[in-house]
Amino acid sequence: MSLPTSTVKTDPQWWRHAVVYQIYPRSFADSNGDGVGDITGIRNRLPHLAALGVDAIWINPWYPSPMKDAGYDVSDYRDIEPVFGTMADAEALIAEAHAVGIRVVLDIVPNHTSDQHRWFKDALAAGPGSPERDRFIFREGRGADGAEPPNDWLSEFGGPAWTRVTEADGTPGQWYLRLFAPEQPDVNWNHPDIHDEFTQTLRFWFDRGVDGFRIDVAHGLVKDGGLADIDGLPFPLPDDTPDGVEHPHWDQPGVHDIFRSWRTVADEYDGPRVFCGEIWVGRDHRLTAYLRPDELHTAFNFNFLMAPWLATPLRETISSTLAAHVAVGAPATWVLGNHDVCRPVSRYARPQELLKPGFPNLQPYLALPADILLGRRRARAAALLSLALPGGAYIYQGEELGLAEVEDMPEAARQDPIFAGTGGANVGRDGCRVPLPWTPTGDSYGFGPDGGAATWLPQPAEFAALAASVQDGDPASVLELYRAALKIRAGHPALGDGGLQWVDAGDDVLAFRRDPGFACWVNLGSQRVALPEGATVLLSSQDLTDHVLPPDTAAWLAV
Ligand code: NOJ
């Protein structure tokens, strides 16, 4: 194996200000016409990413997988899923991305494997009490014949978090813990083999030039040894939770030791290798505990993602995020969407006062009326807001096209295990995972070649008008707004890492200054707002007249 020649500039701090584009490989671009995106499809579309101006891509899991949870059920951490391509394709992508100045971040899934991983097969074959079972979390059931799960923990995908196995002699046997789908057994992080396996996996990909990892369910790896019942304890724990009260399987203090040891592995490499944690913990100080100098570099800012499009909660979230990150010396990240949550256009399309706190996938929004044009207008303003804030930013594929959630997908087409796991009570996440439109015509709007298999999720007719080629060169398009913003951001000394000073522009306006000479104003109210005299508009999310900011509009200013 030869290491890729990289032209990515050596910037030891790149992760403090990077704009990272999330690629959901099943849905980005399909080169071979099987209806599923692949690595060659990503390679073919690198010019789109280079023209967009992103610093890095994060690719959702591309490892061999039975695809019971779209690749988050990994059966081999050091190979490539054949549907996506080959190891040679992966190495070529890494080299080609580097050659156009884009770093490559992979997705590591350390909380659970696939039930088709060699270790889980060995565990089933070896039987109760074996060392092989000790790599997972097997327990006897409760009740007279062990027919009840070992405790009251619930799966994120619905129902109990335990699955009972049938032992080799055909009798009902032990239960194993799986906080997600039944095909995703949780591993036992008290076992040294687990540490070794993931350390080797990190090195395997770092040695191939990969620049970092997004860490799946990073707050879930360690479970309370007693496997105590949850007994109704909510998670995230409320803000006023006293010190010492811990949830038995989320955000356990022991998880930090794992990331300290991972950091030493990343730090062995010359070109900076970095981590971004997927950490849903609510309270800021619990999030930034993962970002202490000897742990992870960054974490997704889900509190920002979940904030409604209302000035007060947004301002408070931004302020508390920044204060907590400054305290540990880490940069914040600004995230509007990903493959698990309802697309921002469709979230912002709802009456924001009616949104309830909670996990923002499509289900809670369905009951509320939607004004998609309003949602898109707000999403444009939110893009400028998020790209102006101090730190790094994430763009989930399709946000740069202004795609909305696909809400009316036929039930028969739905693939997300949440839909099946909840008996259809929760529609799940398929609506944000629909294959991208690249052209206004063609069987799959340019996602794959004409004459190929149907796309793995159906695309709506509205995608034609939002295709990348339609928006290319149209100054009013979402795509050109993103391109312009990223271009300014890359060259402006005030943007990226750093701090901000709030400017008082009224309750409904988020206005802040960043030195030298930059300001961002966002109007979340219903009245037009005059921009400061003497300021020059660098970019705005809608056309402005008379130096006035209309509702649901953002402007970047030279001040
Ligand atoms: C978080 C991932 O983003 C999601 O897609 C997945 O279903 C769960 N973790 C389980 O791996």
Coordinates of C-alpha atoms in Angstrom, one line a residue, residues 72-559:
Y72 CA -24.2 1.3 11.7
D73 CA -24.2 -2.5 12.1
V74 CA -20.5 -3.2 11.2
S75 CA -19.3 -6.7 10.6
D76 CA -15.7 -5.8 9.8
Y77 CA -14.2 -2.4 10.8
R78 CA -11.2 -2.7 8.5
D79 CA -12.7 -3.3 5.1
I80 CA -15.1 -1.8 2.6
E81 CA -18.8 -2.8 2.1
P82 CA -18.9 -4.3 -1.4
V83 CA -22.0 -2.2 -2.2
F84 CA -19.9 0.9 -1.8
G85 CA -16.8 -0.4 -3.6
T86 CA -13.3 -1.7 -2.7
M87 CA -10.4 -0.8 -0.5
A88 CA -8.7 0.5 -3.6
D89 CA -11.6 2.8 -4.3
A90 CA -11.4 4.1 -0.7
E91 CA -7.7 4.7 -1.0
A92 CA -8.2 6.5 -4.3
L93 CA -10.9 8.7 -2.8
I94 CA -8.7 9.7 0.2
A95 CA -5.9 10.6 -2.2
E96 CA -8.1 12.5 -4.6
A97 CA -9.9 14.4 -1.8
H98 CA -6.5 15.4 -0.4
A99 CA -5.3 16.5 -3.8
V100 CA -8.2 19.0 -4.0
G101 CA -7.5 20.2 -0.4
I102 CA -10.3 18.2 1.3
R103 CA -9.6 16.1 4.4
V104 CA -11.4 12.8 5.0
V105 CA -13.1 11.9 8.3
L106 CA -14.6 8.4 8.8
D107 CA -17.3 7.2 11.1
I108 CA -16.4 4.7 13.8
V109 CA -19.0 2.7 15.6
P110 CA -17.6 1.5 19.0
N111 CA -20.8 1.0 21.0
H112 CA -22.0 -2.0 19.1
T113 CA -21.1 -4.4 16.3
S114 CA -23.3 -6.2 13.8
D115 CA -24.6 -9.6 14.9
Q116 CA -22.7 -10.9 11.9
H117 CA -19.3 -9.7 13.3
R118 CA -17.0 -12.6 13.9
W119 CA -17.0 -12.0 17.7
F120 CA -20.8 -12.1 18.0
K121 CA -21.0 -15.3 16.0
D122 CA -18.2 -16.8 18.3
A123 CA -20.1 -15.6 21.4
L124 CA -23.3 -17.4 20.3
A125 CA -21.4 -20.6 19.4
A126 CA -19.4 -20.6 22.6
G127 CA -22.3 -20.4 25.0
P128 CA -23.0 -19.0 28.5
G129 CA -20.1 -18.2 30.7
S130 CA -17.5 -18.3 27.9
P131 CA -14.8 -15.7 27.4
E132 CA -16.4 -15.1 23.9
R133 CA -19.7 -14.0 25.5
D134 CA -17.8 -11.7 27.8
R135 CA -17.0 -9.4 24.8
F136 CA -20.7 -8.5 24.8
I137 CA -23.2 -8.0 27.6
F138 CA -25.0 -11.3 28.1
R139 CA -27.1 -11.9 31.2
E140 CA -29.7 -14.3 32.4
G141 CA -33.3 -13.1 32.2
R142 CA -35.5 -12.3 35.1
G143 CA -38.6 -14.2 36.2
A144 CA -39.0 -17.9 37.0
D145 CA -37.8 -19.2 33.6
G146 CA -35.6 -16.2 32.6
A147 CA -38.3 -15.1 30.2
E148 CA -38.1 -11.4 31.2
P149 CA -35.3 -9.1 30.1
P150 CA -32.5 -8.6 32.7
N151 CA -33.5 -5.0 33.4
D152 CA -35.9 -2.2 32.3
W153 CA -33.6 -0.5 29.7
L154 CA -35.2 0.5 26.5
S155 CA -33.9 0.4 22.9
E156 CA -33.6 3.7 21.1
F157 CA -35.5 2.0 18.3
G158 CA -38.4 0.9 20.4
G159 CA -39.1 -1.9 22.9
P160 CA -36.7 -3.5 25.4
A161 CA -33.0 -3.1 24.9
W162 CA -32.5 -6.9 25.2
T163 CA -32.8 -9.8 22.9
R164 CA -32.9 -13.4 24.0
V165 CA -30.9 -16.0 22.2
T166 CA -31.6 -19.7 21.5
E167 CA -28.7 -21.7 22.8
A168 CA -27.0 -24.5 20.8
D169 CA -29.3 -27.2 22.4
G170 CA -32.4 -25.3 21.1
T171 CA -33.5 -24.0 24.5
P172 CA -34.3 -20.3 25.2
G173 CA -31.1 -18.9 26.6
Q174 CA -29.4 -15.7 27.8
W175 CA -30.2 -12.2 26.8
Y176 CA -27.8 -9.7 25.2
L177 CA -27.9 -5.9 25.5
R178 CA -28.5 -3.9 22.3
L179 CA -29.4 -0.3 22.8
F180 CA -30.3 0.0 19.1
A181 CA -31.6 -2.7 16.7
P182 CA -31.5 -6.4 17.7
E183 CA -28.8 -6.9 15.1
Q184 CA -26.5 -4.4 16.9
P185 CA -25.2 -6.1 20.1
D186 CA -23.5 -3.7 22.5
V187 CA -19.9 -4.6 23.2
N188 CA -18.4 -4.8 26.7
W189 CA -15.8 -2.0 27.1
N190 CA -14.5 -3.6 30.2
H191 CA -12.9 -6.3 28.0
P192 CA -9.3 -5.7 26.8
D193 CA -10.1 -7.2 23.4
I194 CA -12.5 -4.3 22.7
H195 CA -9.9 -1.7 23.4
D196 CA -7.3 -3.5 21.2
E197 CA -9.8 -3.9 18.3
F198 CA -10.7 -0.3 18.2
T199 CA -7.1 1.0 18.7
Q200 CA -6.0 -1.2 15.8
T201 CA -8.9 0.1 13.7
L202 CA -8.0 3.7 14.4
R203 CA -4.4 3.0 13.3
F204 CA -5.5 1.0 10.3
W205 CA -7.4 4.0 8.8
F206 CA -5.0 6.7 10.1
D207 CA -2.2 4.8 8.4
R208 CA -4.2 5.1 5.2
G209 CA -4.2 8.9 5.5
V210 CA -7.6 9.3 7.1
D211 CA -7.7 12.6 9.0
G212 CA -10.2 11.8 11.7
F213 CA -13.2 10.0 13.0
R214 CA -16.7 10.9 13.9
I215 CA -17.5 8.7 16.9
D216 CA -20.9 7.1 16.9
V217 CA -22.9 7.2 20.3
A218 CA -19.7 8.3 22.0
H219 CA -21.5 8.8 25.3
G220 CA -22.8 5.3 25.4
L221 CA -19.8 3.0 25.5
V222 CA -19.6 2.4 29.3
K223 CA -22.5 0.8 31.2
D224 CA -22.9 0.9 34.9
G225 CA -21.6 -2.5 36.1
G226 CA -24.6 -3.3 38.1
L227 CA -26.9 -2.8 35.1
A228 CA -29.4 -1.2 37.6
D229 CA -32.9 -0.4 36.4
I230 CA -33.4 3.0 35.0
D231 CA -36.7 3.3 36.9
G232 CA -38.0 6.3 34.9
L233 CA -34.8 8.4 35.1
P234 CA -35.0 10.7 32.0
F235 CA -32.2 11.2 29.6
P236 CA -30.7 13.8 29.0
L237 CA -30.7 14.4 32.7
P238 CA -32.4 17.7 33.6
D239 CA -30.2 20.8 34.2
D240 CA -30.7 20.7 37.9
T241 CA -29.5 17.2 38.3
P242 CA -27.3 17.0 41.5
D243 CA -23.7 16.0 41.0
G244 CA -23.2 12.3 41.5
V245 CA -26.6 11.3 39.9
E246 CA -25.7 9.3 36.8
H247 CA -27.7 7.5 34.1
P248 CA -26.8 3.8 34.1
H249 CA -26.0 3.6 30.4
W250 CA -25.5 7.1 29.0
D251 CA -22.6 9.5 29.7
Q252 CA -21.1 7.2 32.4
P253 CA -17.9 8.9 33.8
G254 CA -15.8 5.9 32.8
V255 CA -16.2 6.7 29.1
H256 CA -13.7 9.5 29.4
D257 CA -10.8 7.1 30.0
I258 CA -11.5 5.5 26.6
F259 CA -11.2 8.8 24.8
R260 CA -8.1 9.7 26.6
S261 CA -6.5 6.6 25.3
W262 CA -7.8 7.3 21.8
R263 CA -6.3 10.7 21.9
T264 CA -2.9 9.3 22.5
V265 CA -3.3 7.2 19.3
A266 CA -4.3 10.3 17.3
D267 CA -1.5 12.3 18.7
E268 CA 1.1 9.7 17.5
Y269 CA 0.5 11.0 13.9
D270 CA 2.2 14.0 12.4
G271 CA -0.6 15.4 10.3
P272 CA -3.2 16.2 12.9
R273 CA -5.8 13.4 13.3
V274 CA -9.0 14.4 15.0
F275 CA -12.2 13.2 16.6
C276 CA -15.7 14.5 16.7
G277 CA -18.0 12.9 19.2
E278 CA -21.7 12.2 18.6
I279 CA -22.7 13.0 22.2
W280 CA -26.4 13.7 23.1
V281 CA -26.1 14.7 26.7
G282 CA -28.1 18.0 27.0
R283 CA -26.2 19.9 29.6
D284 CA -23.3 21.9 28.2
H285 CA -20.8 21.1 30.8
R286 CA -21.3 17.4 30.3
L287 CA -20.7 17.8 26.6
T288 CA -17.5 19.8 27.0
A289 CA -16.2 17.4 29.6
Y290 CA -15.4 15.2 26.5
L291 CA -13.5 18.1 25.0
R292 CA -10.9 18.6 27.7
P293 CA -7.4 18.9 26.2
D294 CA -6.5 15.2 26.5
E295 CA -9.9 13.9 25.1
L296 CA -11.8 14.6 21.9
H297 CA -11.1 17.6 19.7
T298 CA -14.7 18.4 18.9
A299 CA -18.3 17.3 19.4
F300 CA -21.5 18.0 17.5
N301 CA -23.5 20.8 19.0
F302 CA -27.0 19.3 19.1
N303 CA -28.4 21.9 21.4
F304 CA -28.0 24.4 18.5
L305 CA -29.6 22.0 16.1
M306 CA -32.5 21.5 18.4
A307 CA -33.1 25.1 19.2
P308 CA -36.3 26.5 17.6
W309 CA -36.0 29.5 15.1
L310 CA -36.7 32.0 17.9
A311 CA -34.3 34.7 19.0
T312 CA -34.2 34.1 22.7
P313 CA -33.5 30.4 22.8
L314 CA -31.1 30.6 19.9
R315 CA -29.1 33.5 21.6
E316 CA -29.1 31.6 24.9
T317 CA -27.9 28.4 23.3
I318 CA -25.1 30.1 21.4
S319 CA -24.0 31.9 24.5
S320 CA -24.0 28.9 26.8
T321 CA -22.3 26.8 24.1
L322 CA -19.5 29.3 23.7
A323 CA -19.0 29.8 27.4
A324 CA -18.8 26.0 28.0
H325 CA -16.3 25.5 25.2
V326 CA -14.1 28.4 26.2
A327 CA -13.8 26.8 29.6
V328 CA -12.1 23.8 28.2
G329 CA -10.3 25.5 25.3
A330 CA -12.2 23.6 22.6
P331 CA -13.9 25.1 19.5
A332 CA -17.7 24.8 19.2
T333 CA -19.3 23.2 16.2
W334 CA -22.5 24.5 14.5
V335 CA -24.8 21.8 13.2
L336 CA -28.2 22.2 11.5
G337 CA -28.9 18.7 10.4
N338 CA -27.6 15.1 9.8
H339 CA -28.9 11.7 8.7
D340 CA -30.9 11.2 11.9
V341 CA -33.0 14.3 12.1
C342 CA -35.6 16.1 10.2
R343 CA -34.1 18.4 7.6
P344 CA -33.8 22.1 8.8
V345 CA -36.0 23.4 6.0
S346 CA -38.9 21.2 7.3
R347 CA -38.2 21.9 10.9
Y348 CA -38.1 25.7 10.4
A349 CA -41.3 25.3 8.3
R350 CA -43.3 24.6 11.4
P351 CA -44.7 27.2 13.9
Q352 CA -41.6 27.4 16.1
E353 CA -43.5 28.2 19.4
L354 CA -45.3 24.8 19.1
L355 CA -42.1 22.7 18.9
K356 CA -41.6 20.5 21.9
P357 CA -38.1 19.7 23.2
G358 CA -36.9 16.2 22.2
F359 CA -35.2 14.2 19.5
P360 CA -35.9 16.1 16.3
N361 CA -36.6 13.4 13.8
L362 CA -39.6 13.8 11.6
Q363 CA -42.3 12.2 13.8
P364 CA -42.9 15.2 16.2
Y365 CA -43.2 17.6 13.3
L366 CA -45.8 15.7 11.3
A367 CA -48.7 17.0 13.4
L368 CA -47.8 20.6 12.8
P369 CA -48.6 22.6 9.6
A370 CA -45.6 23.3 7.3
D371 CA -44.8 26.3 5.2
I372 CA -41.8 24.9 3.2
L373 CA -41.0 28.2 1.5
L374 CA -40.8 29.9 4.9
G375 CA -38.7 27.0 6.2
R376 CA -36.3 27.3 3.3
R377 CA -36.0 31.1 3.8
R378 CA -35.2 30.5 7.4
A379 CA -32.7 27.7 6.6
R380 CA -30.9 30.1 4.3
A381 CA -30.6 32.6 7.2
A382 CA -29.6 29.8 9.5
A383 CA -26.8 28.7 7.2
L384 CA -25.3 32.2 7.3
L385 CA -25.7 32.3 11.1
S386 CA -24.0 28.9 11.6
L387 CA -21.2 29.7 9.2
A388 CA -20.5 33.1 11.0
L389 CA -20.3 31.7 14.5
P390 CA -17.0 30.9 16.2
G391 CA -15.6 27.4 15.6
G392 CA -16.3 24.7 13.0
A393 CA -19.5 24.0 11.0
Y394 CA -21.2 20.9 9.5
I395 CA -23.2 20.8 6.3
Y396 CA -25.3 17.6 5.8
Q397 CA -25.5 16.7 2.1
G398 CA -28.5 18.3 0.5
E399 CA -28.5 21.3 2.9
E400 CA -26.5 23.2 0.2
L401 CA -29.4 22.5 -2.2
G402 CA -32.1 23.5 0.3
L403 CA -33.7 20.1 0.3
A404 CA -36.7 19.5 2.5
E405 CA -37.5 16.3 4.4
V406 CA -39.5 13.8 2.3
E407 CA -42.5 13.5 4.5
D408 CA -44.9 11.4 2.4
M409 CA -42.8 8.4 1.7
P410 CA -44.9 5.3 1.2
E411 CA -44.7 3.0 4.2
A412 CA -43.6 0.1 2.0
A413 CA -40.5 2.1 0.9
R414 CA -39.4 2.9 4.5
Q415 CA -36.2 1.2 5.5
D416 CA -35.3 2.7 8.9
P417 CA -35.4 0.2 11.7
I418 CA -37.1 2.8 13.9
F419 CA -40.2 2.5 11.7
A420 CA -40.4 -1.3 12.1
G421 CA -39.1 -1.2 15.8
T422 CA -41.9 1.1 16.8
G423 CA -44.6 -0.7 14.8
G424 CA -44.9 2.3 12.5
A425 CA -45.6 4.7 15.4
N426 CA -42.4 6.6 14.5
V427 CA -41.8 7.1 10.8
G428 CA -38.1 7.2 11.4
R429 CA -35.3 8.9 9.5
D430 CA -35.7 7.9 5.9
G431 CA -37.1 11.3 4.9
C432 CA -33.7 13.0 5.3
R433 CA -31.8 10.2 3.6
V434 CA -33.3 10.3 0.1
P435 CA -30.7 10.1 -2.8
L436 CA -29.6 13.5 -3.9
P437 CA -30.8 15.2 -7.2
W438 CA -27.9 16.2 -9.4
T439 CA -29.8 17.0 -12.6
P440 CA -33.4 18.0 -13.3
T441 CA -34.1 15.1 -15.5
G442 CA -33.2 11.4 -15.7
D443 CA -34.5 8.3 -13.9
S444 CA -32.9 9.3 -10.6
Y445 CA -32.2 13.0 -11.2
G446 CA -28.6 12.2 -12.0
F447 CA -28.1 10.3 -8.8
G448 CA -27.2 7.2 -10.9
P449 CA -27.0 6.4 -14.6
D450 CA -30.3 6.2 -16.5
G451 CA -31.6 2.7 -17.0
G452 CA -30.3 1.5 -13.6
A453 CA -32.1 0.1 -10.6
A454 CA -34.6 2.2 -8.7
T455 CA -33.0 4.4 -6.0
W456 CA -33.0 2.7 -2.6
L457 CA -35.4 5.3 -1.3
P458 CA -37.8 7.0 -3.8
Q459 CA -37.2 10.6 -4.7
P460 CA -40.0 13.1 -4.9
A461 CA -40.8 15.1 -8.0
E462 CA -39.9 18.4 -6.2
F463 CA -36.2 17.3 -6.4
A464 CA -36.1 18.2 -10.1
A465 CA -36.2 21.9 -9.5
L466 CA -33.6 21.6 -6.6
A467 CA -31.0 19.7 -8.6
A468 CA -27.4 20.8 -8.2
S469 CA -27.1 21.6 -12.0
V470 CA -30.2 23.7 -11.9
Q471 CA -28.8 25.8 -9.0
D472 CA -25.3 26.1 -10.4
G473 CA -24.8 29.7 -11.5
D474 CA -28.1 31.0 -10.3
P475 CA -27.2 33.7 -7.9
A476 CA -30.6 33.3 -6.1
S477 CA -30.1 29.6 -5.4
V478 CA -29.2 28.0 -2.0
L479 CA -26.2 26.4 -3.6
E480 CA -24.7 29.8 -4.7
L481 CA -25.5 31.2 -1.3
Y482 CA -23.5 28.4 0.4
R483 CA -20.6 28.8 -2.1
A484 CA -20.5 32.6 -1.6
A485 CA -20.6 32.1 2.2
L486 CA -17.8 29.6 2.2
K487 CA -15.7 31.7 0.0
I488 CA -16.0 34.7 2.2
R489 CA -15.4 32.6 5.3
A490 CA -12.2 31.0 3.9
G491 CA -10.7 34.4 3.3
H492 CA -12.0 36.5 6.2
P493 CA -9.7 36.9 9.2
A494 CA -12.7 37.3 11.6
L495 CA -14.4 34.0 10.7
G496 CA -13.7 30.5 11.9
D497 CA -12.1 30.0 15.3
G498 CA -12.4 32.8 17.9
G499 CA -15.0 34.6 19.8
L500 CA -17.9 37.1 19.3
Q501 CA -19.4 40.1 21.0
W502 CA -23.2 40.5 21.0
V503 CA -24.6 43.7 19.7
D504 CA -27.9 44.9 21.1
A505 CA -30.3 45.2 18.1
G506 CA -33.6 44.4 19.8
D507 CA -35.1 41.2 21.2
D508 CA -35.9 39.6 17.9
V509 CA -32.5 40.2 16.3
L510 CA -29.4 38.1 16.8
A511 CA -26.5 40.5 16.0
F512 CA -22.9 40.0 16.9
R513 CA -19.5 41.3 15.9
R514 CA -16.4 39.4 15.2
D515 CA -13.0 41.2 15.0
P516 CA -11.6 42.4 12.7
G517 CA -14.5 44.2 11.0
F518 CA -17.2 41.6 10.7
A519 CA -20.8 41.5 11.9
C520 CA -23.7 39.1 11.4
W521 CA -27.3 40.2 11.8
V522 CA -30.2 37.8 11.8
N523 CA -33.8 39.0 12.0
L524 CA -36.1 36.4 13.6
G525 CA -38.9 38.8 14.3
S526 CA -41.8 39.9 12.1
Q527 CA -40.7 43.6 11.6
R528 CA -38.1 44.9 9.1
V529 CA -34.9 46.0 10.8
A530 CA -32.5 48.8 9.7
L531 CA -28.9 47.7 9.4
P532 CA -26.3 49.8 11.1
E533 CA -25.3 52.9 9.2
G534 CA -21.9 52.7 7.5
A535 CA -21.9 48.9 7.4
T536 CA -21.4 47.3 4.0
V537 CA -23.3 44.1 3.2
L538 CA -21.0 41.3 2.2
L539 CA -23.7 38.7 1.8
S540 CA -27.3 38.3 2.7
S541 CA -29.7 35.3 2.7
Q542 CA -32.3 37.4 0.7
D543 CA -31.9 40.4 -1.5
L544 CA -32.0 43.6 0.5
T545 CA -33.3 47.0 -0.3
D546 CA -32.7 50.2 1.5
H547 CA -30.2 48.7 3.9
V548 CA -33.1 47.0 5.7
L549 CA -33.2 43.4 6.9
P550 CA -36.6 41.7 6.3
P551 CA -37.9 39.0 8.7
D552 CA -36.2 35.6 8.6
T553 CA -33.2 37.0 6.9
A554 CA -29.5 37.1 7.8
A555 CA -26.7 39.5 6.6
W556 CA -23.0 39.4 6.8
L557 CA -21.6 42.9 7.2
A558 CA -18.2 44.7 6.9
V559 CA -18.2 47.0 9.9

